[in-house]
Structure formats: structure tokens, C-alpha cells
XYZ file of N, CA and C in Angstrom:
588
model
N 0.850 -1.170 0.000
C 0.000 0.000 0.000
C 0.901 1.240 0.000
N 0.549 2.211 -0.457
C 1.007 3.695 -0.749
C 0.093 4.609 -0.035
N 1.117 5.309 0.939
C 0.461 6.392 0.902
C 1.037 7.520 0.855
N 0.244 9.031 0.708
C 0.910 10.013 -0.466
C 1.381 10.732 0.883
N 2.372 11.715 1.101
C 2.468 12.712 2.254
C 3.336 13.776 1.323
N 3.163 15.114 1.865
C 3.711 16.085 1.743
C 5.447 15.436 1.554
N 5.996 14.539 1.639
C 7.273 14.467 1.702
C 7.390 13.098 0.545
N 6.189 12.873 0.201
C 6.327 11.904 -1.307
C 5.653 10.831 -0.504
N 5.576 9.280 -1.605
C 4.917 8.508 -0.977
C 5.722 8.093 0.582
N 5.395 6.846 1.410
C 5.278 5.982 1.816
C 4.951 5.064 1.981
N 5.465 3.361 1.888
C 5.223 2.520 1.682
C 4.816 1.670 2.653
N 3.949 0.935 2.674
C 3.447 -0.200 3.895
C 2.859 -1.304 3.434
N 3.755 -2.250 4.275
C 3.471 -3.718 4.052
C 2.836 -3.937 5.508
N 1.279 -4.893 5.086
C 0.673 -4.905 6.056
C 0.285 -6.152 6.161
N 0.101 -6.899 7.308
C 0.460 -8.727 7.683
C -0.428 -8.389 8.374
N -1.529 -9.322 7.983
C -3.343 -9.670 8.906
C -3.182 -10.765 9.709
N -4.039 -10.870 10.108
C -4.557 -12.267 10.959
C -5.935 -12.241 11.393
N -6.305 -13.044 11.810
C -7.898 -13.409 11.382
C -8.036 -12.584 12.866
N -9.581 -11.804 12.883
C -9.784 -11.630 14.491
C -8.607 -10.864 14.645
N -8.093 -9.669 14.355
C -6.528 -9.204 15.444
C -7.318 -8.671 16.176
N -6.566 -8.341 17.554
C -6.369 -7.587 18.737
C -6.017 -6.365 18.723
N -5.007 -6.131 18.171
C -4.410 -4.917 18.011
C -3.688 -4.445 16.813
N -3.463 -3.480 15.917
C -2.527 -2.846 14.964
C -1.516 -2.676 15.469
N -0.205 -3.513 15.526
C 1.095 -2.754 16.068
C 1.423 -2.630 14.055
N 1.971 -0.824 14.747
C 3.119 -0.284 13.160
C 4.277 0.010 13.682
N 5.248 -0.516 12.549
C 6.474 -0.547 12.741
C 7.471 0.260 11.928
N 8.401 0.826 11.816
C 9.290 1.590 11.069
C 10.681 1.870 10.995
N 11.586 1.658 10.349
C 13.216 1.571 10.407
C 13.743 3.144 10.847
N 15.387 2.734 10.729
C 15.997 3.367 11.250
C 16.605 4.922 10.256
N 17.102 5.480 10.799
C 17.660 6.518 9.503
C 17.724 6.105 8.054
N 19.325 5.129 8.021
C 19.310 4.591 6.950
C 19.088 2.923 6.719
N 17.928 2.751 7.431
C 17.747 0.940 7.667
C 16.288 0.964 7.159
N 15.833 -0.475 6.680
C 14.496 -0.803 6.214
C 13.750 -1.901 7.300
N 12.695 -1.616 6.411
C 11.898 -2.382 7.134
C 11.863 -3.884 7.154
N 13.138 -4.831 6.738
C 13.515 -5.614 6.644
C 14.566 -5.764 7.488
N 15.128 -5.442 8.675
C 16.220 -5.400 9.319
C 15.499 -6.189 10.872
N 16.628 -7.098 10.972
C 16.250 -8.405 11.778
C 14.993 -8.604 12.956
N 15.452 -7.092 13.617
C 14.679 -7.780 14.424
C 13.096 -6.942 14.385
N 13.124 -5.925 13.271
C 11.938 -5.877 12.922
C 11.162 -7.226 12.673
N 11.632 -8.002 11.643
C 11.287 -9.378 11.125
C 10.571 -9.988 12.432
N 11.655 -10.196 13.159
C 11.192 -10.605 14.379
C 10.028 -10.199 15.218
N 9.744 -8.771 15.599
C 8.632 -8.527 16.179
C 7.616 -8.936 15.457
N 7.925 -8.396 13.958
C 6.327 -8.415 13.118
C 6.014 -10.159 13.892
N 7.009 -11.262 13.190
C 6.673 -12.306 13.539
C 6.116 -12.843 14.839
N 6.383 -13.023 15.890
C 5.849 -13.010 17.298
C 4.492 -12.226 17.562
N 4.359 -10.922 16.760
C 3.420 -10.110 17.064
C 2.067 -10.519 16.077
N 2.559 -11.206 15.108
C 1.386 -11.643 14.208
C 1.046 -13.260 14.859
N 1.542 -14.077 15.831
C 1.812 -15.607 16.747
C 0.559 -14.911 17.612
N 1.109 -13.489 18.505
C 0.437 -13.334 19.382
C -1.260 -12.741 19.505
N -1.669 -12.290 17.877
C -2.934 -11.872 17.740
C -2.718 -9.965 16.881
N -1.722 -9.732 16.486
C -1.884 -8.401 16.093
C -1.607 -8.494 14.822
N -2.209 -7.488 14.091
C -1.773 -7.460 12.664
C -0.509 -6.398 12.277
N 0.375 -6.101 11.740
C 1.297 -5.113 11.755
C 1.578 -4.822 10.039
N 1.693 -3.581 10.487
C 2.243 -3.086 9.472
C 3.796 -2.464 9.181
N 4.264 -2.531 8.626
C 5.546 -2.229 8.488
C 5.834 -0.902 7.481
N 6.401 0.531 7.817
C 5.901 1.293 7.186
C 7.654 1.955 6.910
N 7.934 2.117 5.212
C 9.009 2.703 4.605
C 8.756 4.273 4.377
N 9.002 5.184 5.273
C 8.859 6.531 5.362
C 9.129 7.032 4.341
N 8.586 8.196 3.539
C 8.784 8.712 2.402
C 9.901 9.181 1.997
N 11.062 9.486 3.484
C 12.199 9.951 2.910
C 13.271 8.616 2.679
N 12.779 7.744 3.108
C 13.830 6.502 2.604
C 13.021 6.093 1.000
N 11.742 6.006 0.629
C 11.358 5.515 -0.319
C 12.222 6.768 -1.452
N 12.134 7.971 -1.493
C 13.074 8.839 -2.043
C 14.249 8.720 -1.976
N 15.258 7.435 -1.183
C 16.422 7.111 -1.337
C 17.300 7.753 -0.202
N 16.918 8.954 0.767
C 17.292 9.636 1.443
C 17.919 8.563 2.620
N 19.127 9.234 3.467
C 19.656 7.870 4.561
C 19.593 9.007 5.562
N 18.997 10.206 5.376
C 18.376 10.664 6.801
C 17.123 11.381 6.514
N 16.529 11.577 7.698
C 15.260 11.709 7.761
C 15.044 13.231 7.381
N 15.924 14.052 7.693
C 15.569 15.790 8.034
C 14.835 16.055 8.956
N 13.972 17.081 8.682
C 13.240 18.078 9.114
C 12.691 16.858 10.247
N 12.632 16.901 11.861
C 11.586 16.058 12.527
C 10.509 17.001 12.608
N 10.072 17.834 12.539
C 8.471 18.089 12.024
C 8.162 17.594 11.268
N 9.132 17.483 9.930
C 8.196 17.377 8.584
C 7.896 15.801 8.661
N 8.941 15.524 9.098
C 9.066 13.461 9.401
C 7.794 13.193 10.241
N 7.834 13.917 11.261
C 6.371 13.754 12.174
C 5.045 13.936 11.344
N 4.715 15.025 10.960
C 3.611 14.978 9.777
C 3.724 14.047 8.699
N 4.357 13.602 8.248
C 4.213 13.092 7.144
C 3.702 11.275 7.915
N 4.472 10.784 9.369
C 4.388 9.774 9.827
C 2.916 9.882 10.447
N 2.073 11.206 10.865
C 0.747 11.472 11.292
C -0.288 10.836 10.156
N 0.637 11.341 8.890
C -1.048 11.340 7.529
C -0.681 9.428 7.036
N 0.295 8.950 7.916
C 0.712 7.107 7.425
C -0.649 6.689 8.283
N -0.298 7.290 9.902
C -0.793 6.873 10.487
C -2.777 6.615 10.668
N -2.953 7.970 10.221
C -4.122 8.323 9.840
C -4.996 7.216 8.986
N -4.569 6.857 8.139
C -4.823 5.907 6.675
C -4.756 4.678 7.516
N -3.384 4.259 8.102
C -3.909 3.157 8.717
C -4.866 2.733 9.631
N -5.255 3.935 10.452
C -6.226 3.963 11.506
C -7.639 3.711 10.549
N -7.856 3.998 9.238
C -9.152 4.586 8.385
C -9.203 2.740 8.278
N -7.936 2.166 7.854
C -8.640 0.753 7.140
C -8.232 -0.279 8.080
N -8.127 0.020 9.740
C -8.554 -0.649 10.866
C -9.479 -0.280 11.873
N -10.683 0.364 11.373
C -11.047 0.804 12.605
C -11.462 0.624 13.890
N -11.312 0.844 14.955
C -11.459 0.170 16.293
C -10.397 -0.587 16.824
N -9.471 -0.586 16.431
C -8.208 -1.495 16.549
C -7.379 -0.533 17.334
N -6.955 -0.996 18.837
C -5.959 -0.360 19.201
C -5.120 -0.282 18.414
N -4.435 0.525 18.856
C -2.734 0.812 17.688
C -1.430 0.987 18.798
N -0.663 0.250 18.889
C 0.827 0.363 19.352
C 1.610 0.596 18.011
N 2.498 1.920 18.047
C 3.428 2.036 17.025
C 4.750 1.918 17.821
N 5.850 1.837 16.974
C 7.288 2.104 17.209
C 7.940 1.365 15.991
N 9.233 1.665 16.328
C 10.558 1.513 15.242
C 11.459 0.991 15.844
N 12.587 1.005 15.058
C 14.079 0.950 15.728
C 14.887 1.759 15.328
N 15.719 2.816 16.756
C 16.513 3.770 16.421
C 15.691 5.401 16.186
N 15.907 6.038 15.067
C 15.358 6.762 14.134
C 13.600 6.750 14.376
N 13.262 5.560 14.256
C 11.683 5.363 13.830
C 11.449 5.209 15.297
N 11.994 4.633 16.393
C 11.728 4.620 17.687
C 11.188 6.286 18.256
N 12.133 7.361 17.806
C 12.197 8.462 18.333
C 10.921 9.159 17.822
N 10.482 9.087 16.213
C 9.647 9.374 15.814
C 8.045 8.458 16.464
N 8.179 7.575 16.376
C 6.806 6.575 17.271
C 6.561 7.840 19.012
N 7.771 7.794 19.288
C 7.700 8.304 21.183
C 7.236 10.109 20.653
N 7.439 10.870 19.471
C 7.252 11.998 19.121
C 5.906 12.254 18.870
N 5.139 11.369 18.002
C 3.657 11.527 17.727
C 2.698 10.324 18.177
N 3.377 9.618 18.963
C 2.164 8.650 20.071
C 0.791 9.636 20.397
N 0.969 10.314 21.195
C -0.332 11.438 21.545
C -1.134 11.858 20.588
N -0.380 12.544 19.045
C -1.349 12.848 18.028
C -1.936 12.158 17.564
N -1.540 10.867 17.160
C -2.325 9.332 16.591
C -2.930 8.627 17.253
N -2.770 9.164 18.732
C -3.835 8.043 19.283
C -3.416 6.519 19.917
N -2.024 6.515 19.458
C -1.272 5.320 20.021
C -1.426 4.821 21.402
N -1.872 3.238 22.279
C -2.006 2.937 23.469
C -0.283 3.033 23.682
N 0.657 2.957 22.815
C 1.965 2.339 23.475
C 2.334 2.557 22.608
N 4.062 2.316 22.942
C 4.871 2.590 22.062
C 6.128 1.651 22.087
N 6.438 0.982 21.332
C 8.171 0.159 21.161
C 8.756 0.323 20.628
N 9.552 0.964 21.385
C 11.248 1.721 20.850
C 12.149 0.635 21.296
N 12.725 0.522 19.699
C 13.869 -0.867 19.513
C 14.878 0.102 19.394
N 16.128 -0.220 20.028
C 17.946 0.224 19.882
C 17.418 2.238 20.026
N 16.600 2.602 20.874
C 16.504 4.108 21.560
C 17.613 4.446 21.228
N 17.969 5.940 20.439
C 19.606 6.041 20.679
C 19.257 7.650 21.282
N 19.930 7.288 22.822
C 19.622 7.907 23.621
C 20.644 9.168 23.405
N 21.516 8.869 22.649
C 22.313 10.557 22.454
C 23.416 9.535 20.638
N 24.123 10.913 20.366
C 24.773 10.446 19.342
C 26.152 9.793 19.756
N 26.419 8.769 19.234
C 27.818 7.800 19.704
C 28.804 9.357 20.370
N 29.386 8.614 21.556
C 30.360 9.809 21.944
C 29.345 11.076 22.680
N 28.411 11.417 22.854
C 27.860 12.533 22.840
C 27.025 12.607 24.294
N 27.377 11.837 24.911
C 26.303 11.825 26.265
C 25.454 13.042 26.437
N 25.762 14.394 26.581
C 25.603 15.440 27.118
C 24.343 15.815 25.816
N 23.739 15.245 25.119
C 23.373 15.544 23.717
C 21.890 14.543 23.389
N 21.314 14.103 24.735
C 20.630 13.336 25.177
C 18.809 13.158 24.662
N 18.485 12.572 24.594
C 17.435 12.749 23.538
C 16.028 12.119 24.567
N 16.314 12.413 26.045
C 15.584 11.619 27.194
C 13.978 12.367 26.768
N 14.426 13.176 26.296
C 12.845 14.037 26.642
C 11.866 13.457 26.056
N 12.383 12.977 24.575
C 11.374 12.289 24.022
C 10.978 10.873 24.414
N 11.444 10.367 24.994
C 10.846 8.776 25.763
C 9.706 9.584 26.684
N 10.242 10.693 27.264
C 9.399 10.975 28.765
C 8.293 11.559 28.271
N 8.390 12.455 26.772
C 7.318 12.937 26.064
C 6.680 12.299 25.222
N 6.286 11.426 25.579
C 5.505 10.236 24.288
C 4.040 10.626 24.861
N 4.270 10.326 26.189
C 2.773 10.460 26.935
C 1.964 9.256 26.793
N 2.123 8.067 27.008
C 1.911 6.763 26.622
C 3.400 6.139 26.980
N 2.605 4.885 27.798
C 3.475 3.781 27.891
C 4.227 3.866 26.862
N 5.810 3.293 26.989
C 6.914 3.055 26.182
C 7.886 1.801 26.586
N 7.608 0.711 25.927
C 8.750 -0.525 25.908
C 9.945 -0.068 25.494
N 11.014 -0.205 25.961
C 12.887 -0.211 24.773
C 13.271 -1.225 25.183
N 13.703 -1.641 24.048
C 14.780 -2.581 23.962
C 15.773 -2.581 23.511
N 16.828 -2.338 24.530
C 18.606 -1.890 23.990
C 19.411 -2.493 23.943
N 20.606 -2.610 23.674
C 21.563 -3.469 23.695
C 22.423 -3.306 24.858
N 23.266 -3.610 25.910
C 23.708 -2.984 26.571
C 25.149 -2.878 25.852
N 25.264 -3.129 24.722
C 27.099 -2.428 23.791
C 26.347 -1.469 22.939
N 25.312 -0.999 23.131
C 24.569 -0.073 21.976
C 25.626 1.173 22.048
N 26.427 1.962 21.048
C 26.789 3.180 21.218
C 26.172 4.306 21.371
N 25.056 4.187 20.669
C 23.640 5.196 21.281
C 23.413 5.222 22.537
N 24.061 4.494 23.535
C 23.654 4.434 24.842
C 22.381 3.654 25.103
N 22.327 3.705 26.431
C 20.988 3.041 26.369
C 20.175 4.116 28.175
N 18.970 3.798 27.546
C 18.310 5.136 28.527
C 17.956 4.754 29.547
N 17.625 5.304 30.944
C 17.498 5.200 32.040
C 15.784 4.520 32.153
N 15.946 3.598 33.191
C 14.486 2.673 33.118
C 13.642 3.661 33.651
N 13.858 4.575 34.240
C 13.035 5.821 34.974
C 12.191 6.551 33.592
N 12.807 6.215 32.283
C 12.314 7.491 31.694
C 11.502 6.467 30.637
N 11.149 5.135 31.068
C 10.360 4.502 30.389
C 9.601 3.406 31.052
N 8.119 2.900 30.794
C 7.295 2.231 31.399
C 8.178 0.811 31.923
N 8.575 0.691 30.791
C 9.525 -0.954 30.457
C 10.942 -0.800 30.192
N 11.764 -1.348 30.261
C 13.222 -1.138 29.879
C 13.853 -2.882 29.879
N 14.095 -2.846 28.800
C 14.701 -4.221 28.260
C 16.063 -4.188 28.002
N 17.291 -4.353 28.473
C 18.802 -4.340 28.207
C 19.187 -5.794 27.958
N 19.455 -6.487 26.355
C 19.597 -7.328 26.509
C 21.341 -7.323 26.641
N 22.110 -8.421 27.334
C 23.169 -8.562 27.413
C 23.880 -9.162 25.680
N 25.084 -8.443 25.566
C 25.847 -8.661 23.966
C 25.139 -8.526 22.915
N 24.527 -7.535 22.917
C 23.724 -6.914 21.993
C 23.929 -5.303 21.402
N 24.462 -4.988 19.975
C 24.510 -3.873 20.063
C 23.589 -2.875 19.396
N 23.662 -1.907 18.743
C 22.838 -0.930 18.147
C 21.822 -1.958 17.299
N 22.328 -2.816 16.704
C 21.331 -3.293 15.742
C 20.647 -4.652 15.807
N 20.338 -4.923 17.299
C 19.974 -5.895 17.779
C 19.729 -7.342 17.323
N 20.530 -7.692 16.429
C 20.797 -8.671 15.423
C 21.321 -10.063 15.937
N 21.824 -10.476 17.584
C 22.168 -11.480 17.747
C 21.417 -11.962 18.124
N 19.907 -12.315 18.916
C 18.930 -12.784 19.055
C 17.638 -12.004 18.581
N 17.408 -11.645 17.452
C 15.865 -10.975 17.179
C 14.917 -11.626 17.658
N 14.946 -13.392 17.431
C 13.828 -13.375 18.116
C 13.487 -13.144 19.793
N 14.648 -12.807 20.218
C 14.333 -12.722 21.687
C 13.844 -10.974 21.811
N 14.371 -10.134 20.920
C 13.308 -9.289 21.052
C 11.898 -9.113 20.265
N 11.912 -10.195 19.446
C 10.186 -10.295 19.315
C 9.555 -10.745 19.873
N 10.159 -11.799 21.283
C 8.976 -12.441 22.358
C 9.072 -11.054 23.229
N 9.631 -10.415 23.627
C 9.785 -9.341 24.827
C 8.944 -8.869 24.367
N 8.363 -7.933 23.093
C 7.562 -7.239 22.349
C 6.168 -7.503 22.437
N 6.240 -8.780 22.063
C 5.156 -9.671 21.553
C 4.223 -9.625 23.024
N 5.302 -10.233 23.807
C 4.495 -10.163 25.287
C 3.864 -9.090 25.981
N 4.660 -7.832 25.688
C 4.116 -6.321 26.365
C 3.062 -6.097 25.973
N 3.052 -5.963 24.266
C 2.344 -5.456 23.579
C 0.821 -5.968 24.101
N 0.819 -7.483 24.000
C -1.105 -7.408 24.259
C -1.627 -7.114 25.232
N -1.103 -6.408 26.366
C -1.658 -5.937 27.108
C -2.447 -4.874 26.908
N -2.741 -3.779 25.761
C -3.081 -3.099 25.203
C -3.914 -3.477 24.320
N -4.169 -4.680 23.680
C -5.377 -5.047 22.796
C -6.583 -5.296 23.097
């Protein structure tokens, strides 16, 4: 499915199941897709556990772009995804989040969309090297429950359990949570229906 935003299309691949519970949407990183492991992974566990998900390629990666820009314009444009998906589920709770990039954006417009929750995969809580440069506000400003799941070798750091409902640190795991995905699609999988 396509949909159009002020910043060009966006793309979404969307995985049903009979009867869902809930809409969890999902979304990559700066320059990562929606094919990166342990996305795979949640969708999977999360479609086991009763939700349907969608997986959504932001308009500035479908334009080839490996950063996002403007986070307003990224936020609106992720509002009018969200919108459309809400139109052809209706009544369906909705948990969104990403990993990284798409994490920050999910914890940015949770409140405008209506989101019960939010799962932020590999949070990068400041830029490698950058402690002082900290990006806490937005976990604490989601306004809605927030799952993370970090790596504890993540160079993004990983954020304080205070500034989120849930906090998942898996051990030898880094930014791109790639040595057990599926262990963060059961962590996911499990939070999540509490909200459906």
C-alpha cells in the first residue's frame, strides 16, 4: 500500500490475521528498512500473538534519502501514514514504534495518533560519543506507555528505566539488535497485548 504525504509517498506492508487484537506499526531506522532483523522478528511473534502489523518505509527513505531531516516534517508526514492506517482498521488499538530513528519518531507523535503504546527498539539515547546531547525528553514525552529494547554495547547508549514504562537491556547486543531478534520479538510480543 502507498500512501501520499507532503514528503512523497510511503510505503506499507501490512500482515493480517484473522480476528486481530491490536494494529502494532512498525518503522526503520535513519538509513535501515523495514527488513532489518529484528523488525522481522517482532512483526513475527506479534502476528503468533494476535496483532496485525504493518511495516511502514517513510517517504524519505522511499526517495532514497539515509536521513530523515526536518523532525516536524518526518512527524507529519508519519501522522497522515498513520491516519490511513487507523481509516482501514477501525477500532483497533494501535501500538506504534521503530528501531533507532523510527523509535524516536513513534515516542514523538504517540499522543497525536492516538497510540495505546509505544516500542522503541535500539533508543539512541544521544549520538555515539555525545552523552551530554541526550534525547531523554522524548521517551518521557511520548505520553503513553513506552517498551525499549537496547543493547547494553549499543553506542547510542541506552536510557534510564526511569524514563520509560519498560526497559529491556539485553546482554551482547549492540545498536542493531541482530544477535537474538527473536528474543526481542517475544519481549515485544508479550508487552504489547496488554493493550489489545
Amino acid at each position: 500500500m502507498q500512501v501520499m504525504t507532503p514528503r512523497g509517498p510511503a510505503l506499507v506492508q501490512l500482515d493480517d490475521v484473522p480476528d486481530p487484537r491490536l494494529l502494532l506499526v512498525l518503522t526503520h531506522g535513519s538509513a535501515g528498512t523495514v527488513e532489518a532483523p529484528d523488525l522481522l522478528a517482532v512483526r513475527d511473534a506479534a502476528l503468533t500473538a494476535g496483532a496485525c502489523v504493518a511495516r511502514v518505509t517513510q517517504a524519505f527513505r522511499v526517495a532514497g534519502a539515509r536521513a530523515p531531516g526536518s523532525a516536524v516534517k518526518q512527524d507529519e508526514a508519519w501522522e497522515i501514514v498513520l491516519g490511513k492506517l487507523r481509516a482501514r482498521r477501525p477500532g483497533l488499538p494501535i501500538v506504534q514504534g521503530g528501531r533507532s530513528n523510527g523509535a524516536r519518531v513513534a515516542c514523538r507523535t504517540a499522543k497525536a495518533v492516538g497510540a495505546a503504546a509505544v516500542v522503541a527498539l535500539a533508543f539512541p539515547l544521544h549520538p555515539p560519543g555525545k552523552p551530554e546531547r541526550s534525547r531523554a525528553d522524548e521517551l518521557r514525552g511520548a505520553g503513553v506507555d513506552v517498551l525499549v529494547v537496547n543493547g547494553d554495547r549499543d553506542p547510542f547508549g541506552v536510557p534510564d528505566a526511569a524514563d520509560a514504562a519498560r526497559l529491556v537491556v539485553l546482554p551482547g547486543e549492540g545498536h542493531d539488535l541482530k544477535r537474538d531478534p527473536a528474543r526481542v520479538g517475544e519481549v515485544v510480543a508479550e508487552w504489547i497485548i496488554r493493550y489489545a
